[in-house]
Amino acid sequence: MKVIKTEKFIENTISVRWFTDLDRKTITAWNLLCALLSARTEKFNTRQSKAAADAHAYGARIGYGIMGYGEKLMIECRISYIRADLVQDDHYEQEILTLLDQSLNHPLLTEQFLQEAKYLLKNRLIYLDQDPDSRALREALKIAGKGNHLSISMQGYLEDLDGIELADVQSCYQMLKNLPCQTLMVGKFGQAITDMLETQYPGKPLMAKWQALVSEPFAETTLEREISQSSLVQIYETGVLPQHEDYFALLVLNGLLGASSVSLLFEIIREQHSYCYSINTNLIRFDGALVISTGTDRKHLPDVKRLIQEVIADVVMQNYDEETLESVKMEICDGMAGQKDSPTSMMEQQFLNEILARQIGVDQIMENIQSVTKEDLARVASRLKLAASAQLVQKEGE
């Protein structure tokens, strides 16, 4: 258990996290389980009573979620609540303790509520399938990660829903109770809550191994729909994982290409040529992948693809303003500095340090970002390899 003691926030935040293997066969069941665990408990057996209990505890927020970390699936139970020393109520800490205990140890897994969770998840999956950007991303990941975990949809699968039974969800919960866990806490905590977590969920650093994406030969897919604009998603291999010496250069490259307010892709493709409505980049860091997502018209797709390659080539040739690079680094550092004012960010930084077996603070990260040079970016950009491309396009004439 890791406790970051601070009085700078009016809220305390607790996160209990588990790692398991990311598996196509069970991901839909895990989504359903998290929905069930978040909605009700044995004591608070309706959505209304659960919401009322949270509201009475001065707006406490508690729930479950999942996230992918490379080949691992992280299941998290998180609670945020106002510090007890700021509340004039002798029973308040016991209320929080009850909410925490109920959410962690007393689930209400019934057939009736499973059907409700299936209905809600079904609607969400249908919406994601109909959204051009979401569908294009899923298709690109499917072909880039063919045969491995990157192809697995974190939201689950519509075709699996009907076949999932209550026993499958209960099996996931029993697995959860037996998985190694880690508990992280940020704030000023009372002894009762600390003792409860230290006794039941002391945890230890979660460990995993990471492997950078190495795809098959480039693959591309095109789907045609009755939509107002086309969506293009390209996935590039970077060869850089968070432990790599070039990781901070990759962070800056991501910002320079499409993840900052002065990004080259937006400036050139959107502002100079008006070939797209939107274009941005993001990293799948534990898989060593960079994603470029573009919203455009079907007729502009060839030009967009050409210009993306030209922009990457410009970075390799260091053909861009030094001022732009400095603006990108400053923007990244400003975001990093803001993490000191976020309990969630502080917790995530501690978690990353543990799973990566390192010790690095925000100030050191900012120093590493500021030290990135054009030469560093050229070296990282030269390694980019287009692994997969998916485009969801307007029907001809649309």
Short mmCIF file of N, CA, C and O in Angstrom, two decimals, residues 241-319:
data_model
loop_
_atom_site.label_atom_id
_atom_site.label_comp_id
_atom_site.label_asym_id
_atom_site.label_seq_id
_atom_site.Cartn_x
_atom_site.Cartn_y
_atom_site.Cartn_z
N LEU A 241 9.24 2.01 -25.84
CA LEU A 241 8.39 1.77 -24.67
C LEU A 241 8.77 2.76 -23.57
O LEU A 241 9.80 3.44 -23.66
N PRO A 242 7.98 2.86 -22.50
CA PRO A 242 8.27 3.85 -21.45
C PRO A 242 9.65 3.73 -20.80
O PRO A 242 10.16 4.71 -20.27
N GLN A 243 10.26 2.54 -20.84
CA GLN A 243 11.59 2.39 -20.23
C GLN A 243 12.71 2.84 -21.16
O GLN A 243 13.85 2.97 -20.74
N HIS A 244 12.39 3.06 -22.44
CA HIS A 244 13.41 3.35 -23.46
C HIS A 244 14.01 4.74 -23.24
O HIS A 244 13.34 5.67 -22.82
N GLU A 245 15.29 4.89 -23.57
CA GLU A 245 15.97 6.16 -23.41
C GLU A 245 15.36 7.25 -24.29
O GLU A 245 15.53 8.45 -24.01
N ASP A 246 14.66 6.88 -25.35
CA ASP A 246 14.04 7.86 -26.25
C ASP A 246 12.57 8.12 -25.92
O ASP A 246 11.86 8.76 -26.72
N TYR A 247 12.10 7.65 -24.77
CA TYR A 247 10.67 7.78 -24.48
C TYR A 247 10.25 9.25 -24.37
O TYR A 247 9.20 9.64 -24.87
N PHE A 248 11.07 10.08 -23.74
CA PHE A 248 10.69 11.49 -23.59
C PHE A 248 10.73 12.21 -24.94
O PHE A 248 9.93 13.11 -25.19
N ALA A 249 11.64 11.80 -25.81
CA ALA A 249 11.65 12.34 -27.17
C ALA A 249 10.37 11.93 -27.90
O ALA A 249 9.81 12.71 -28.69
N LEU A 250 9.89 10.70 -27.66
CA LEU A 250 8.64 10.26 -28.28
C LEU A 250 7.46 11.08 -27.78
O LEU A 250 6.56 11.42 -28.56
N LEU A 251 7.45 11.43 -26.49
CA LEU A 251 6.39 12.29 -25.96
C LEU A 251 6.37 13.63 -26.68
O LEU A 251 5.31 14.15 -27.04
N VAL A 252 7.56 14.19 -26.90
CA VAL A 252 7.64 15.47 -27.59
C VAL A 252 7.24 15.31 -29.05
O VAL A 252 6.53 16.16 -29.62
N LEU A 253 7.66 14.23 -29.69
CA LEU A 253 7.28 13.99 -31.08
C LEU A 253 5.77 13.89 -31.21
O LEU A 253 5.17 14.44 -32.16
N ASN A 254 5.12 13.23 -30.29
CA ASN A 254 3.66 13.12 -30.29
C ASN A 254 3.03 14.51 -30.24
O ASN A 254 2.09 14.81 -30.98
N GLY A 255 3.57 15.37 -29.36
CA GLY A 255 3.05 16.72 -29.27
C GLY A 255 3.31 17.53 -30.53
O GLY A 255 2.45 18.27 -31.01
N LEU A 256 4.50 17.38 -31.09
CA LEU A 256 4.88 18.13 -32.29
C LEU A 256 4.02 17.74 -33.48
O LEU A 256 3.59 18.58 -34.27
N LEU A 257 3.73 16.45 -33.62
CA LEU A 257 2.95 15.98 -34.76
C LEU A 257 1.48 16.34 -34.64
O LEU A 257 0.88 16.86 -35.60
N GLY A 258 0.86 16.02 -33.48
CA GLY A 258 -0.59 16.22 -33.46
C GLY A 258 -1.26 16.36 -32.12
O GLY A 258 -2.47 16.52 -32.05
N ALA A 259 -0.49 16.35 -31.01
CA ALA A 259 -1.12 16.36 -29.68
C ALA A 259 -0.93 17.68 -28.95
O ALA A 259 -1.10 17.73 -27.73
N SER A 260 -0.60 18.75 -29.68
CA SER A 260 -0.45 20.06 -29.03
C SER A 260 -1.20 21.11 -29.84
O SER A 260 -1.68 20.84 -30.95
N SER A 261 -1.28 22.30 -29.28
CA SER A 261 -2.03 23.37 -29.95
C SER A 261 -1.26 23.96 -31.14
O SER A 261 -1.83 24.72 -31.92
N VAL A 262 0.02 23.61 -31.28
CA VAL A 262 0.81 24.11 -32.42
C VAL A 262 1.33 22.97 -33.27
O VAL A 262 2.38 23.06 -33.89
N SER A 263 0.59 21.88 -33.33
CA SER A 263 1.06 20.67 -34.01
C SER A 263 1.23 20.89 -35.51
O SER A 263 0.48 21.64 -36.14
N LEU A 264 2.23 20.22 -36.06
CA LEU A 264 2.54 20.37 -37.47
C LEU A 264 1.44 19.82 -38.37
O LEU A 264 1.12 20.41 -39.42
N LEU A 265 0.88 18.67 -38.01
CA LEU A 265 -0.15 18.06 -38.86
C LEU A 265 -1.37 18.98 -38.98
O LEU A 265 -1.92 19.16 -40.08
N PHE A 266 -1.79 19.56 -37.87
CA PHE A 266 -2.96 20.45 -37.91
C PHE A 266 -2.63 21.71 -38.70
O PHE A 266 -3.42 22.16 -39.54
N GLU A 267 -1.46 22.28 -38.46
CA GLU A 267 -1.09 23.53 -39.12
C GLU A 267 -1.00 23.35 -40.63
O GLU A 267 -1.48 24.20 -41.40
N ILE A 268 -0.41 22.24 -41.06
CA ILE A 268 -0.17 22.05 -42.50
C ILE A 268 -1.39 21.48 -43.21
O ILE A 268 -1.84 22.01 -44.24
N ILE A 269 -1.97 20.42 -42.65
CA ILE A 269 -3.06 19.73 -43.36
C ILE A 269 -4.39 20.44 -43.18
O ILE A 269 -5.17 20.58 -44.14
N ARG A 270 -4.65 20.95 -41.99
CA ARG A 270 -5.92 21.63 -41.74
C ARG A 270 -5.87 23.11 -42.11
O ARG A 270 -6.69 23.61 -42.87
N GLU A 271 -4.89 23.83 -41.56
CA GLU A 271 -4.87 25.27 -41.72
C GLU A 271 -4.36 25.70 -43.10
O GLU A 271 -4.94 26.58 -43.73
N GLN A 272 -3.28 25.09 -43.58
CA GLN A 272 -2.71 25.52 -44.86
C GLN A 272 -3.46 24.97 -46.07
O GLN A 272 -3.64 25.67 -47.06
N HIS A 273 -3.91 23.69 -45.98
CA HIS A 273 -4.51 23.06 -47.15
C HIS A 273 -6.02 22.80 -47.03
O HIS A 273 -6.66 22.47 -48.03
N SER A 274 -6.57 22.92 -45.84
CA SER A 274 -8.00 22.66 -45.61
C SER A 274 -8.43 21.28 -46.10
O SER A 274 -9.50 21.10 -46.67
N TYR A 275 -7.56 20.28 -45.87
CA TYR A 275 -7.85 18.92 -46.30
C TYR A 275 -8.56 18.09 -45.22
O TYR A 275 -8.93 16.95 -45.48
N CYS A 276 -8.70 18.63 -44.02
CA CYS A 276 -9.35 17.84 -42.97
C CYS A 276 -10.11 18.75 -42.02
O CYS A 276 -9.88 19.96 -41.96
N TYR A 277 -11.02 18.13 -41.29
CA TYR A 277 -11.76 18.85 -40.24
C TYR A 277 -11.00 18.78 -38.92
O TYR A 277 -11.00 19.72 -38.14
N SER A 278 -10.36 17.66 -38.70
CA SER A 278 -9.61 17.46 -37.46
C SER A 278 -8.48 16.48 -37.73
O SER A 278 -8.59 15.61 -38.60
N ILE A 279 -7.40 16.63 -36.97
CA ILE A 279 -6.31 15.66 -37.05
C ILE A 279 -5.53 15.73 -35.74
O ILE A 279 -5.24 16.81 -35.23
N ASN A 280 -5.25 14.58 -35.16
CA ASN A 280 -4.53 14.55 -33.89
C ASN A 280 -3.78 13.24 -33.75
O ASN A 280 -4.02 12.28 -34.51
N THR A 281 -2.88 13.20 -32.80
CA THR A 281 -2.11 11.98 -32.53
C THR A 281 -2.20 11.63 -31.06
O THR A 281 -2.47 12.49 -30.21
N ASN A 282 -2.00 10.37 -30.74
CA ASN A 282 -1.85 9.94 -29.36
C ASN A 282 -1.01 8.69 -29.32
O ASN A 282 -0.80 8.02 -30.35
N LEU A 283 -0.51 8.38 -28.14
CA LEU A 283 0.37 7.24 -27.95
C LEU A 283 -0.34 6.10 -27.24
O LEU A 283 -1.12 6.33 -26.31
N ILE A 284 -0.09 4.88 -27.70
CA ILE A 284 -0.44 3.69 -26.92
C ILE A 284 0.90 3.25 -26.33
O ILE A 284 1.63 2.45 -26.91
N ARG A 285 1.23 3.83 -25.19
CA ARG A 285 2.62 3.82 -24.74
C ARG A 285 3.16 2.46 -24.36
O ARG A 285 4.34 2.18 -24.55
N PHE A 286 2.31 1.58 -23.81
CA PHE A 286 2.81 0.28 -23.39
C PHE A 286 2.87 -0.72 -24.55
O PHE A 286 3.24 -1.88 -24.34
N ASP A 287 2.53 -0.26 -25.74
CA ASP A 287 2.67 -1.08 -26.94
C ASP A 287 3.59 -0.44 -27.96
O ASP A 287 3.76 -0.96 -29.06
N GLY A 288 4.18 0.69 -27.61
CA GLY A 288 5.08 1.34 -28.53
C GLY A 288 4.42 1.72 -29.84
O GLY A 288 4.98 1.52 -30.92
N ALA A 289 3.23 2.28 -29.77
CA ALA A 289 2.47 2.63 -30.99
C ALA A 289 2.05 4.09 -30.95
O ALA A 289 1.76 4.64 -29.88
N LEU A 290 2.01 4.70 -32.11
CA LEU A 290 1.52 6.07 -32.26
C LEU A 290 0.34 6.03 -33.22
O LEU A 290 0.41 5.40 -34.28
N VAL A 291 -0.75 6.71 -32.83
CA VAL A 291 -1.98 6.71 -33.62
C VAL A 291 -2.23 8.10 -34.19
O VAL A 291 -2.18 9.10 -33.46
N ILE A 292 -2.47 8.18 -35.48
CA ILE A 292 -2.86 9.44 -36.13
C ILE A 292 -4.30 9.28 -36.60
O ILE A 292 -4.62 8.39 -37.39
N SER A 293 -5.18 10.16 -36.10
CA SER A 293 -6.61 10.10 -36.43
C SER A 293 -7.01 11.37 -37.18
O SER A 293 -6.70 12.48 -36.74
N THR A 294 -7.71 11.19 -38.29
CA THR A 294 -8.07 12.32 -39.14
C THR A 294 -9.53 12.24 -39.54
O THR A 294 -10.01 11.18 -39.97
N GLY A 295 -10.23 13.36 -39.43
CA GLY A 295 -11.58 13.49 -39.96
C GLY A 295 -11.52 14.31 -41.23
O GLY A 295 -11.06 15.47 -41.21
N THR A 296 -11.97 13.76 -42.34
CA THR A 296 -11.78 14.44 -43.63
C THR A 296 -12.90 14.05 -44.60
O THR A 296 -13.81 13.29 -44.25
N ASP A 297 -12.82 14.55 -45.83
CA ASP A 297 -13.71 14.13 -46.91
C ASP A 297 -13.03 13.00 -47.69
O ASP A 297 -11.80 12.96 -47.78
N ARG A 298 -13.83 12.15 -48.26
CA ARG A 298 -13.30 11.01 -49.01
C ARG A 298 -12.32 11.46 -50.11
O ARG A 298 -11.26 10.87 -50.30
N LYS A 299 -12.66 12.55 -50.78
CA LYS A 299 -11.84 12.99 -51.91
C LYS A 299 -10.46 13.47 -51.48
O LYS A 299 -9.52 13.53 -52.29
N HIS A 300 -10.31 13.83 -50.19
CA HIS A 300 -9.04 14.35 -49.72
C HIS A 300 -8.12 13.27 -49.12
O HIS A 300 -6.98 13.58 -48.76
N LEU A 301 -8.60 12.04 -49.02
CA LEU A 301 -7.82 11.00 -48.36
C LEU A 301 -6.43 10.81 -48.96
O LEU A 301 -5.43 10.74 -48.22
N PRO A 302 -6.28 10.73 -50.28
CA PRO A 302 -4.92 10.57 -50.84
C PRO A 302 -3.98 11.71 -50.45
O PRO A 302 -2.81 11.49 -50.13
N ASP A 303 -4.50 12.95 -50.49
CA ASP A 303 -3.66 14.10 -50.15
C ASP A 303 -3.30 14.09 -48.65
O ASP A 303 -2.18 14.46 -48.28
N VAL A 304 -4.26 13.72 -47.83
CA VAL A 304 -3.99 13.65 -46.39
C VAL A 304 -2.87 12.66 -46.10
O VAL A 304 -1.91 12.95 -45.36
N LYS A 305 -2.96 11.47 -46.69
CA LYS A 305 -1.94 10.45 -46.47
C LYS A 305 -0.57 10.92 -46.94
O LYS A 305 0.45 10.70 -46.28
N ARG A 306 -0.56 11.58 -48.09
CA ARG A 306 0.71 12.08 -48.63
C ARG A 306 1.32 13.13 -47.71
O ARG A 306 2.52 13.08 -47.40
N LEU A 307 0.50 14.05 -47.24
CA LEU A 307 1.02 15.13 -46.40
C LEU A 307 1.47 14.63 -45.04
O LEU A 307 2.43 15.15 -44.46
N ILE A 308 0.81 13.62 -44.50
CA ILE A 308 1.25 13.04 -43.23
C ILE A 308 2.68 12.51 -43.38
O ILE A 308 3.55 12.75 -42.53
N GLN A 309 2.92 11.80 -44.46
CA GLN A 309 4.27 11.28 -44.71
C GLN A 309 5.27 12.40 -44.90
O GLN A 309 6.42 12.30 -44.43
N GLU A 310 4.85 13.47 -45.55
CA GLU A 310 5.76 14.60 -45.77
C GLU A 310 6.09 15.30 -44.45
O GLU A 310 7.24 15.73 -44.24
N VAL A 311 5.11 15.43 -43.58
CA VAL A 311 5.36 16.06 -42.28
C VAL A 311 6.34 15.22 -41.46
O VAL A 311 7.27 15.76 -40.83
N ILE A 312 6.16 13.91 -41.44
CA ILE A 312 7.09 13.04 -40.72
C ILE A 312 8.49 13.17 -41.31
O ILE A 312 9.49 13.25 -40.58
N ALA A 313 8.57 13.24 -42.64
CA ALA A 313 9.86 13.40 -43.30
C ALA A 313 10.50 14.74 -42.93
O ALA A 313 11.73 14.83 -42.75
N ASP A 314 9.69 15.79 -42.79
CA ASP A 314 10.22 17.09 -42.37
C ASP A 314 10.83 17.01 -40.98
O ASP A 314 11.85 17.66 -40.71
N VAL A 315 10.21 16.24 -40.08
CA VAL A 315 10.77 16.09 -38.73
C VAL A 315 12.10 15.36 -38.80
O VAL A 315 13.07 15.73 -38.12
N VAL A 316 12.16 14.33 -39.62
CA VAL A 316 13.42 13.60 -39.79
C VAL A 316 14.51 14.52 -40.34
O VAL A 316 15.67 14.47 -39.90
N MET A 317 14.15 15.40 -41.27
CA MET A 317 15.10 16.33 -41.89
C MET A 317 15.29 17.61 -41.06
O MET A 317 16.04 18.49 -41.46
N GLN A 318 14.57 17.69 -39.92
CA GLN A 318 14.64 18.84 -39.02
C GLN A 318 14.19 20.12 -39.73
O GLN A 318 14.70 21.22 -39.47
N ASN A 319 13.21 19.96 -40.61
CA ASN A 319 12.72 21.07 -41.42
C ASN A 319 11.46 21.68 -40.80
O ASN A 319 10.35 21.55 -41.32
#
